[in-house]
Short mmCIF file of C-alpha atoms and ligand atoms in Angstrom, two decimals:
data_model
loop_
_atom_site.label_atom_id
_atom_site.label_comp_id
_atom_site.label_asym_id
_atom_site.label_seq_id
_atom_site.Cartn_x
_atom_site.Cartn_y
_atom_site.Cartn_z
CA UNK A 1 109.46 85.64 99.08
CA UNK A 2 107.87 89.17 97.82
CA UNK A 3 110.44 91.41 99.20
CA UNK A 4 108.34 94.77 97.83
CA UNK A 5 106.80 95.18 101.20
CA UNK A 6 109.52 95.15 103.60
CA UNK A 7 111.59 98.20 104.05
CA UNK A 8 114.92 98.94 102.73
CA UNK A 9 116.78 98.05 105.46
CA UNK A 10 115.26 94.36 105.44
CA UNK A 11 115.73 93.95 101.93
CA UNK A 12 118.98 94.94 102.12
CA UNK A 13 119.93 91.60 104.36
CA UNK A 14 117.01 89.13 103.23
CA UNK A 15 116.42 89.94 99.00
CA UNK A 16 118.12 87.23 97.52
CA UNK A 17 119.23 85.19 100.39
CA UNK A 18 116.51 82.14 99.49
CA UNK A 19 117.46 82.43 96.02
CA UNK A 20 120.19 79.37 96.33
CA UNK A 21 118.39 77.47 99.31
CA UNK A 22 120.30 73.77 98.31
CA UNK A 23 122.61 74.28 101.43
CA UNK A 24 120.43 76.13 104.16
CA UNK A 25 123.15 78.33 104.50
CA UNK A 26 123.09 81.36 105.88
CA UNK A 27 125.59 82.75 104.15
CA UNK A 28 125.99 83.49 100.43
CA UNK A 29 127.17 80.31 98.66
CA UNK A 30 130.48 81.27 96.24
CA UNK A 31 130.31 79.40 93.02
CA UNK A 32 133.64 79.41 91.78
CA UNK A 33 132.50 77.71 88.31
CA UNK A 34 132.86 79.11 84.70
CA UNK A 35 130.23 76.52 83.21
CA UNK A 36 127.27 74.36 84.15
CA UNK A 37 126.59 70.89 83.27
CA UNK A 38 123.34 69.99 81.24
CA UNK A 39 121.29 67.66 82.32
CA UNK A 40 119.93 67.00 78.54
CA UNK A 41 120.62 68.19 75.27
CA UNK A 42 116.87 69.11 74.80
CA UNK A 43 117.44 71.46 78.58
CA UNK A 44 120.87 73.12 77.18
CA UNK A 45 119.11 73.49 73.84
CA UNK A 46 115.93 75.65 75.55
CA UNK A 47 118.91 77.33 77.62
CA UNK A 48 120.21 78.82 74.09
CA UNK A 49 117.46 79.93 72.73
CA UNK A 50 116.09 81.44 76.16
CA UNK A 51 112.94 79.29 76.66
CA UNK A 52 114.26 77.90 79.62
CA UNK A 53 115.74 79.68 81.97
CA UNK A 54 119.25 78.51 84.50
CA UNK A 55 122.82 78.55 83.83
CA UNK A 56 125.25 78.41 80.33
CA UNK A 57 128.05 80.13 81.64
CA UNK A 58 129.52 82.19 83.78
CA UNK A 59 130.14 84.75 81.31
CA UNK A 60 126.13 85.29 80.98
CA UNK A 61 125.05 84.55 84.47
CA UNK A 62 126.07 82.77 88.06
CA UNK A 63 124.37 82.04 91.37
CA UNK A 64 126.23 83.84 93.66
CA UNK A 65 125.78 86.78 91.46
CA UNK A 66 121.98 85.90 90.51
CA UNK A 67 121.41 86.35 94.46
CA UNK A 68 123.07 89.94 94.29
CA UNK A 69 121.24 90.83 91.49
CA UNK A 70 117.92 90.32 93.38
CA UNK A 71 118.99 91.98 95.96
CA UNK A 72 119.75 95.27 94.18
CA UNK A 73 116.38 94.89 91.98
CA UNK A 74 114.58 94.49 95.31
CA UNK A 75 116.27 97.44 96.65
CA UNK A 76 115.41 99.73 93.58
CA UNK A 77 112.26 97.79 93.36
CA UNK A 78 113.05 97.44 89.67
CA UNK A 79 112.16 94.28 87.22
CA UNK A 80 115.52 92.86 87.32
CA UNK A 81 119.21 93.77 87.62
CA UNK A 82 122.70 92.58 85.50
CA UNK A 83 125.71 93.01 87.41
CA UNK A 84 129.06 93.58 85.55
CA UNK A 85 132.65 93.81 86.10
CA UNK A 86 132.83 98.09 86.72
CA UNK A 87 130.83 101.64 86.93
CA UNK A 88 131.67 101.35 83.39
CA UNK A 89 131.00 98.52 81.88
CA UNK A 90 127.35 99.21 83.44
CA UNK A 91 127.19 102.81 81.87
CA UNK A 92 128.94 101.02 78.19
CA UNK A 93 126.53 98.00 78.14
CA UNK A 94 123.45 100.39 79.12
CA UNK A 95 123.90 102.90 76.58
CA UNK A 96 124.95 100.73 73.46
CA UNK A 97 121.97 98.31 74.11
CA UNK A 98 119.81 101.51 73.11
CA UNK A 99 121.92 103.22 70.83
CA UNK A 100 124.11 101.99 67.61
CA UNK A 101 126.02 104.05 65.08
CA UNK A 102 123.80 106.46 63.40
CA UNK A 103 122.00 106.99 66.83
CA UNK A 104 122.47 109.83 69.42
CA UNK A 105 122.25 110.03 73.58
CA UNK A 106 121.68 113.19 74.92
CA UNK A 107 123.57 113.93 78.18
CA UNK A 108 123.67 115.92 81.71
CA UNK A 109 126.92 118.35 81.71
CA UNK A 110 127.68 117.49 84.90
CA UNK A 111 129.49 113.67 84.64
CA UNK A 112 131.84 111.65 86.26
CA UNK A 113 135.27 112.20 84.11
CA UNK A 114 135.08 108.46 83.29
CA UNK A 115 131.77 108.71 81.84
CA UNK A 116 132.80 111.73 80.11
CA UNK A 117 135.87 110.29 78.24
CA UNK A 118 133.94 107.08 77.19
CA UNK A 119 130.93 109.32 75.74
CA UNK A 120 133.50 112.02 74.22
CA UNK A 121 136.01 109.06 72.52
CA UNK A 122 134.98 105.90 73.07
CA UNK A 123 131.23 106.23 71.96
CA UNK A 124 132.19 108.38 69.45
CA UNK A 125 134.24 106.12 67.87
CA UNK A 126 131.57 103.48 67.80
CA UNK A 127 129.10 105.56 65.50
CA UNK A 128 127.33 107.21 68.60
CA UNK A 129 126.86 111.22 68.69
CA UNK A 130 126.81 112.12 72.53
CA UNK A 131 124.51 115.56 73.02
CA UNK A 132 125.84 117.12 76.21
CA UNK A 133 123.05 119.71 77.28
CA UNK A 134 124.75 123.19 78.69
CA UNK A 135 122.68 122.81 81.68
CA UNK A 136 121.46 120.04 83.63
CA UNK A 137 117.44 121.20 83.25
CA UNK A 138 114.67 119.79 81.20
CA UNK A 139 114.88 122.56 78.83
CA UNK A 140 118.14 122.24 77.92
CA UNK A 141 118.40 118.50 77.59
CA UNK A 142 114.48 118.03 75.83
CA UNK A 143 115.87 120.79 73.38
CA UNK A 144 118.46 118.24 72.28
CA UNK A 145 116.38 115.49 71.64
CA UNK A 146 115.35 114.03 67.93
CA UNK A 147 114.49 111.30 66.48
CA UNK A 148 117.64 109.45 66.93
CA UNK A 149 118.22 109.81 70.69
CA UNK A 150 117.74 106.49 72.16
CA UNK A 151 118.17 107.80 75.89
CA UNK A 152 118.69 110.60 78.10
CA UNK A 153 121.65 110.44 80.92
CA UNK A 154 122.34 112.12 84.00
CA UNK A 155 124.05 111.42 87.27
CA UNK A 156 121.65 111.71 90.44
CA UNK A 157 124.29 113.78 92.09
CA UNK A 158 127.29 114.86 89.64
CA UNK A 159 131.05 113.50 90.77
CA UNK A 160 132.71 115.75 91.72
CA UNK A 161 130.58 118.82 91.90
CA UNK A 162 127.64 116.98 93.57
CA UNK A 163 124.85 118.87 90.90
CA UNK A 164 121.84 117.20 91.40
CA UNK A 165 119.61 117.83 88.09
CA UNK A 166 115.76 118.61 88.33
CA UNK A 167 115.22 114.01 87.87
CA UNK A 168 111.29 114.59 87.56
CA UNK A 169 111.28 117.23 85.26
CA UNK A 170 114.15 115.73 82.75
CA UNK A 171 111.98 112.55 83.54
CA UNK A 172 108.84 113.45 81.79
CA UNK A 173 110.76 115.27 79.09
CA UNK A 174 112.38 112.24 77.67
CA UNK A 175 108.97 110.38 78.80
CA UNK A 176 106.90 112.91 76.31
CA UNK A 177 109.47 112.49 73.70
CA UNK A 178 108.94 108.44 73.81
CA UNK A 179 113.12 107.92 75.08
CA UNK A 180 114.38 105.90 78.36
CA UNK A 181 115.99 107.73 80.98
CA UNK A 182 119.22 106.38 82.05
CA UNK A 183 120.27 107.56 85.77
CA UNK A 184 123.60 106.83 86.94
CA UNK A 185 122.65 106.57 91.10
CA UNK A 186 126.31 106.06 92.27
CA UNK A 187 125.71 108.83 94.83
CA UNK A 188 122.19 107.96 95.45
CA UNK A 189 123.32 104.38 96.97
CA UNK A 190 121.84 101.98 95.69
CA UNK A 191 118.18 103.33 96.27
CA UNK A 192 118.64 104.44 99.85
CA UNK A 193 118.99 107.72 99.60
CA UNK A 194 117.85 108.18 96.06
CA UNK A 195 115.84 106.26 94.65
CA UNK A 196 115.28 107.45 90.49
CA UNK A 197 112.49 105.25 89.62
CA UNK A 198 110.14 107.48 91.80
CA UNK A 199 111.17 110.31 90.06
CA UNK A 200 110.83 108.84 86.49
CA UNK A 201 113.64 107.29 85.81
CA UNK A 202 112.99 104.19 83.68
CA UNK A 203 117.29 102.43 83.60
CA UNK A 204 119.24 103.01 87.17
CA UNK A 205 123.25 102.38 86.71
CA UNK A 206 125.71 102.27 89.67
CA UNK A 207 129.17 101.93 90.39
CA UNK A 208 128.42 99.20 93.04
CA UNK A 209 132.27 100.05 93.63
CA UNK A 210 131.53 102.44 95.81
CA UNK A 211 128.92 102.42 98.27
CA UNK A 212 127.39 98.93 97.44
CA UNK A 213 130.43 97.48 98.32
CA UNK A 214 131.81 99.92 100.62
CA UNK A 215 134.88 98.61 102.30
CA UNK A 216 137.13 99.17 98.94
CA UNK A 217 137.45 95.93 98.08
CA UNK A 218 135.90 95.01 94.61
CA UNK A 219 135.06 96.57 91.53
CA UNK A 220 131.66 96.20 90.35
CA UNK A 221 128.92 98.34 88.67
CA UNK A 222 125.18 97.11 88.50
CA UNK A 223 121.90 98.09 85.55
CA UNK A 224 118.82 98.23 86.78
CA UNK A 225 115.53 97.85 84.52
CA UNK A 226 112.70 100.27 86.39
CA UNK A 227 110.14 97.84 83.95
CA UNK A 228 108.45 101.19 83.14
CA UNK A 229 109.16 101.80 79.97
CA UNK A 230 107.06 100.84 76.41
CA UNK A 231 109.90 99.65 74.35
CA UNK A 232 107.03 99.23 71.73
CA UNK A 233 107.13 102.81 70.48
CA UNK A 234 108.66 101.41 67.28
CA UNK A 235 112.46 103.31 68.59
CA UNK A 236 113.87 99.54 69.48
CA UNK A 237 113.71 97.44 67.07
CA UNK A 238 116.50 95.51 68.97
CA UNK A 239 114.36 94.98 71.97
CA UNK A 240 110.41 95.02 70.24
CA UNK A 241 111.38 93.01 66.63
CA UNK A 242 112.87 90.04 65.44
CA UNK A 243 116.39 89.28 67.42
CA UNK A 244 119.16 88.19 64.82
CA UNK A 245 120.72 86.27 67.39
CA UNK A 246 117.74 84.42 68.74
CA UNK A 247 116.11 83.23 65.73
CA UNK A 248 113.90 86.12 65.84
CA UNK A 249 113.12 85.55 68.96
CA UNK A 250 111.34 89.18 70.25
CA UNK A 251 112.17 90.05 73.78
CA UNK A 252 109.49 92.74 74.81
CA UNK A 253 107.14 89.79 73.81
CA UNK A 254 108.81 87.02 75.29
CA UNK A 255 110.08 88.77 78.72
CA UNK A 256 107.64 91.94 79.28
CA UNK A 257 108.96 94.34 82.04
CA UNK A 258 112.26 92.53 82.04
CA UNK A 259 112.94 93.38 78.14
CA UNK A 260 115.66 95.92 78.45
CA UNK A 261 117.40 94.05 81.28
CA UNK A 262 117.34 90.56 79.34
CA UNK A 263 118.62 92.71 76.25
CA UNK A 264 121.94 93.76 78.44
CA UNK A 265 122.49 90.22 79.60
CA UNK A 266 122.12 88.15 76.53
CA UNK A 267 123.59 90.72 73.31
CA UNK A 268 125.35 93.59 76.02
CA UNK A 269 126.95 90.97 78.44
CA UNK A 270 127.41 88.12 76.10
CA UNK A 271 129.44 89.96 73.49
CA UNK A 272 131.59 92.54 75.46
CA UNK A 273 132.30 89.96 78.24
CA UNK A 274 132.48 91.98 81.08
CA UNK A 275 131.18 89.83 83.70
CA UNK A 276 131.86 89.90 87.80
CA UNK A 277 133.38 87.72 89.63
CA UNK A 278 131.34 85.50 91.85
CA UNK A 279 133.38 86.33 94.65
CA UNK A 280 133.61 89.76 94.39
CA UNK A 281 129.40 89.28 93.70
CA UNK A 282 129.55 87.94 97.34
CA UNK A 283 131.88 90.77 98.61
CA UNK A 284 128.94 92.72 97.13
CA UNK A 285 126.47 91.30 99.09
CA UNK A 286 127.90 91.69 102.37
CA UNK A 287 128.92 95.16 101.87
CA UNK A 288 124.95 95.74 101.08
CA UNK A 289 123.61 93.92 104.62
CA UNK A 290 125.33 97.40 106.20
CA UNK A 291 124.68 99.83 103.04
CA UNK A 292 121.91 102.24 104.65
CA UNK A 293 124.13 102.15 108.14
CA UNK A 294 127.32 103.58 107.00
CA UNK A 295 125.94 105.83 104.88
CA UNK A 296 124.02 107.55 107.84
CA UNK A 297 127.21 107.46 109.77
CA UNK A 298 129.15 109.05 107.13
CA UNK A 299 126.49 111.52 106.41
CA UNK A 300 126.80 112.63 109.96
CA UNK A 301 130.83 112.41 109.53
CA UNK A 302 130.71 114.59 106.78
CA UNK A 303 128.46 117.07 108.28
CA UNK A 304 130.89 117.68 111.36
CA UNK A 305 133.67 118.23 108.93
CA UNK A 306 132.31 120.36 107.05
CA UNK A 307 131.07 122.53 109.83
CA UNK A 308 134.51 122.02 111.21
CA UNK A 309 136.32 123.00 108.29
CA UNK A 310 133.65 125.87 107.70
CA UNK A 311 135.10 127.58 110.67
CA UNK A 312 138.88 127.01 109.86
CA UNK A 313 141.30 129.38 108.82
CA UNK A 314 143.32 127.50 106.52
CA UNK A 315 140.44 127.37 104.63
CA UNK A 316 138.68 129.47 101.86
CA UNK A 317 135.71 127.61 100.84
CA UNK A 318 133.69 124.84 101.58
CA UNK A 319 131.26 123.25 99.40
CA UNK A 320 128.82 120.97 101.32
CA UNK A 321 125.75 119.57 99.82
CA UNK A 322 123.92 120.24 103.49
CA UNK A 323 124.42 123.69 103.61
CA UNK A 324 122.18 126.07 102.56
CA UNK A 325 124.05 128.13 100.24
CA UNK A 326 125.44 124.88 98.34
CA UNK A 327 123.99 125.24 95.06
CA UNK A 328 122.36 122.05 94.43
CA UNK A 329 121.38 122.01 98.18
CA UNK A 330 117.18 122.00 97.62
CA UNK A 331 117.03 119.57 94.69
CA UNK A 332 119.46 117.17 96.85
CA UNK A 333 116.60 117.65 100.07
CA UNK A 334 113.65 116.99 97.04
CA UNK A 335 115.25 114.22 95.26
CA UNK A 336 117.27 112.82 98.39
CA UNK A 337 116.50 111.09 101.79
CA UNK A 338 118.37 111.66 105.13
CA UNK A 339 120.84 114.39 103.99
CA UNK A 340 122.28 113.71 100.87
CA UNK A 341 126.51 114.26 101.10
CA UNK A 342 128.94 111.94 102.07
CA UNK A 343 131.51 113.89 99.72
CA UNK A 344 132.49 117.32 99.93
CA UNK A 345 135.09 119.71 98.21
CA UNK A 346 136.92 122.07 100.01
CA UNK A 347 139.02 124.79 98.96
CA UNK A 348 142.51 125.78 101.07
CA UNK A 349 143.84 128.91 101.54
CA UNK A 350 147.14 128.16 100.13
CA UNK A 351 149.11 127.05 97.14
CA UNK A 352 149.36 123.92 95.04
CA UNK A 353 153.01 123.20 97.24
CA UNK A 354 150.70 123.83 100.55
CA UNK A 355 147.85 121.71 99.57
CA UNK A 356 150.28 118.89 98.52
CA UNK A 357 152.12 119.16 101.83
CA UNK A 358 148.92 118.67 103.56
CA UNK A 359 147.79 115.97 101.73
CA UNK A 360 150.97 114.04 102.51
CA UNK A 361 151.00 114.91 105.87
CA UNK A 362 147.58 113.01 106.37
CA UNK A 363 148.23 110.01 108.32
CA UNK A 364 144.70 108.73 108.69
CA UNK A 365 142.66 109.83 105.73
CA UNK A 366 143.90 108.15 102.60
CA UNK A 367 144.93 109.82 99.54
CA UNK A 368 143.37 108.01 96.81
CA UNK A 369 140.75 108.17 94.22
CA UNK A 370 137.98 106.79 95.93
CA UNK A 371 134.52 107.35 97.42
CA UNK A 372 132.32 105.52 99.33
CA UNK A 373 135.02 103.44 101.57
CA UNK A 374 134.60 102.69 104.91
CA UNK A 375 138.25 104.57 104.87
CA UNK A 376 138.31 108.48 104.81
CA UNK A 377 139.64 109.33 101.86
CA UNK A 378 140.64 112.97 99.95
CA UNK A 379 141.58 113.33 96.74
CA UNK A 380 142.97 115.90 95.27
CA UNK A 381 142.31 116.95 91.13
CA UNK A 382 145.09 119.51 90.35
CA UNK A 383 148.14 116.62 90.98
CA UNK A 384 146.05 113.13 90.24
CA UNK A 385 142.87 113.33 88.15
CA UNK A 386 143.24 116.83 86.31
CA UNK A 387 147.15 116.63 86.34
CA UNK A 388 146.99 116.59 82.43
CA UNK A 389 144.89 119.80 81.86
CA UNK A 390 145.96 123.13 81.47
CA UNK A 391 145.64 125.73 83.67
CA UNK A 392 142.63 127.19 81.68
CA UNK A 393 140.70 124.13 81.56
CA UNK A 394 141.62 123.15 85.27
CA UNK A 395 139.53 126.65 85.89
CA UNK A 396 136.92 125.22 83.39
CA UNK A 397 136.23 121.87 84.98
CA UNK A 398 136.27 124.28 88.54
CA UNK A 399 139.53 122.38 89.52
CA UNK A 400 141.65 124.90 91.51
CA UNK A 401 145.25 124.08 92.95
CA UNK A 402 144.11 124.00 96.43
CA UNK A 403 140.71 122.03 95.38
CA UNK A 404 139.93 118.97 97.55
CA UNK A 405 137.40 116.26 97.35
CA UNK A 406 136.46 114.59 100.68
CA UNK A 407 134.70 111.48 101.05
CA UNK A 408 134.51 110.73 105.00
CA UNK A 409 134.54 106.92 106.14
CA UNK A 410 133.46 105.06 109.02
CA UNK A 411 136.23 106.16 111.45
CA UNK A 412 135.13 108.18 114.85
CA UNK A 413 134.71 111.63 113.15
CA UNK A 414 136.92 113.32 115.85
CA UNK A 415 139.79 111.31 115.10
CA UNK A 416 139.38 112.40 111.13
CA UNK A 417 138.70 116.51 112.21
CA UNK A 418 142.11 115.69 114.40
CA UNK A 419 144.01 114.73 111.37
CA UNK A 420 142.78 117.00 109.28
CA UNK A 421 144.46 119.42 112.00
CA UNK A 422 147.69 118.14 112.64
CA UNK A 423 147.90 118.31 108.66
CA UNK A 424 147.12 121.64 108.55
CA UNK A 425 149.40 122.47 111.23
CA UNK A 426 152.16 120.34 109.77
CA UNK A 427 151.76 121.86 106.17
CA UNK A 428 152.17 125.14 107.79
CA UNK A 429 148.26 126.23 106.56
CA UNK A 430 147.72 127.52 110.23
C1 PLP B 1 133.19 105.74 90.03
C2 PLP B 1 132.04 106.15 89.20
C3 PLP B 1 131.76 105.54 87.97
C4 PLP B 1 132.64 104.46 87.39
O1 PLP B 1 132.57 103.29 88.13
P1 PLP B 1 133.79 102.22 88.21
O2 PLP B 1 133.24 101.18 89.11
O3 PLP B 1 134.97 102.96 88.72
O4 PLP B 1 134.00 101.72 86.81
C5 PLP B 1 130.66 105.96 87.27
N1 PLP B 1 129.86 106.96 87.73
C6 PLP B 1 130.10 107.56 88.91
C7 PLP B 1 129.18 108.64 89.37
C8 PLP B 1 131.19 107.19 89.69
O5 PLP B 1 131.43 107.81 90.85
#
């Protein structure tokens, strides 16, 4: 079925549900299987030298997951999608089937702290120079660009500080300088409220941990190829030449608009291995059927809290991408649909001892590292994620003691304002 006419919230229950029709079922069949059996040598032979396409291996591809994959290329309305075991095996695979040692990627400042470490070390390490631009605007990041950069990267909206970078402009930057743009749309979920391809991204990555699956219950991260970019420039050899591993096999040739995506699957996925679970692919799928609904509830969550907390006087600051004196707050209404924050930060008027108190005397909203969940959640830097910096580089990264990151859930939003209360009350903040 073509899927690119019906609206998001159709595709978002229907893509990929005919994909694996042996069973009628309405449900998602789970294929618990590592391998697939081969009819004929001649059929597995076309299999390995991708002239035929079906199933090898689990490692490389599954049905359960093939039918989540559609779904989330529907949803972007991208070419095709590879889902892999994390965020960060999405963001790894992405970037290293563009760059190799030699190369360089030229990056947003404002990152998720995972991304940062692996671009910072891990990258590094492998031969990769990782530009980080001093601010997230075209100028600054096209200024970095040379003849080596195979892509530029930026986060739709920036974990934690929700900075959401001028996508169109940086988009026809790297366009007029011939390199992909990468957008990690982890915020943006999963096209619904952002969706990067219509602002010129060409390669979407997610951390379908979050939001896609939204009930905290799987890892996952997902690639998405926009099609929309001319690997031919004479850049990507990898992807528009001879393939060492496919008897010279040339994939912008053989596969088109699916190119980059078919590179990440058969090299990226093959040879680092970090493939999803077909359950957890299923997990995936169901938490999508709901995706655009909770987010609009949490939206509206988050809203009341922050006006809430906006008002209280245990607090100092509150940093809400809805309000109008948030700094990112008109790119977010530009490049975002329905109000773009389900995460806040807010800043107590207390001490690092106060702030702990009150996080421990939460009895409802969870303290954990997480975003996204159908469970409220608040984390907070200065004791968990930032614990290791000092205190000049906590004020740096903008991590204060009494710094909190709020990502509201699905509960009744009174019932999270009324713990929020008690806890202030209990922690002696009021
Ligand atoms: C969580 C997150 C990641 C990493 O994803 P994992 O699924 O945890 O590996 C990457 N980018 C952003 C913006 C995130 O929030």
């Amino acid at each position: 079925m073509d899927y690119t006419k019906l609206g998001f919230e159709t595709r978002q229950i229907h893509a990929g549900l005919d994909r694996d029709n042996a069973s009628c079922s309405r449900g998602t069949a789970i294929y618990p299987t590592a391998a697939y059996r081969f009819p004929t040598c001649e059929y597995a032979a076309g299999l390995f030298e991708l002239s035929q396409p079906g199933n090898i291996y689990t490692r490389l591809q599954n049905p359960t997951t093939s039918a989540y994959e559609e779904r989330v290329a529907a949803l972007y309305g991208g070419s095709g999608a590879l889902a892999v075991a994390s965020g960060m095996s999405a963001i790894l695979i992405a970037v290293t089937s563009l760059a190799e040692a030699g190369d360089n990627i030229v990056a947003s400042p404002y990152l998720y702290g995972g991304t940062y470490n692996l671009f910072r070390h891990t990258l590094r390490k492998l031969g990769i120079e990782v530009r980080v631009a001093t601010e997230a605007t075209a100028e600054a990041i096209g200024g970095l660009i040379d003849e080596r950069t195979r892509c530029v990267f930026a986060e739709s909206m920036g974990n934690p500080t929700c900075a959401v970078p001028d996508l169109e402009a940086i988009g026809r930057t790297a366009a007029a300088k011939g390199v992909p743009f990468i957008v990690d749309n982890t915020f943006g979920a999963c096209g619904y409220l952002c969706n990067p391809f219509e602002w010129g991204a060409n390669i979407v990555v997610d951390s379908a941990t979050k939001w896609i699956n939204g009930h905290g219950t799987a890892m996952g991260g997902i690639i998405v190829d926009g099609g929309n970019f001319d690997w031919g420039n004479g850049k990507f050899p990898a992807i528009d030449g001879p393939s060492e591993g496919y008897h010279g096999l040339n994939l912008y040739t053989a596969f088109g608009r699916q190119a980059f995506i078919v590179k990440c699957r058969v090299d990226g996925l093959r040879d680092l291995g970090a493939s999803p679970s077909p359950f957890d692919s299923y997990l995936m799928m169901i938490g999508l059927e709901t995706l655009s609904l909770r987010v609009r509830h949490q939206i509206e969550s988050t809203r009341r809290l922050a006006e809430y907390l906006r008002e209280h006087s245990a607090v100092k600051n509150v940093a809400y991408i809805g309000f109008e004196n948030h700094p990112w707050h008109s790119n977010a209404a530009r490049f975002f649909r329905d109000g773009a924050g389900a995460v806040l930060n807010v800043e107590l008027n207390g001490t690092l001892e106060s702030t702990v108190r009150f996080v421990e005397a939460l009895q409802l909203v969870a303290h954990m590292t997480m975003i996204g969940d159908s469970i409220s959640v608040v984390t907070h830097p200065a004791s968990t994620t930032h614990k290791q910096l000092s205190e000049s580089d906590l004020a740096k990264a903008g991590v204060t003691p009494t710094l909190l990151r709020v990502s509201a859930g699905l509960e009744d939003p009174a019932d999270i304002i009324a713990d929020f209360d008690q806890a202030f009350k209990a922690a002696g903040l009021c």
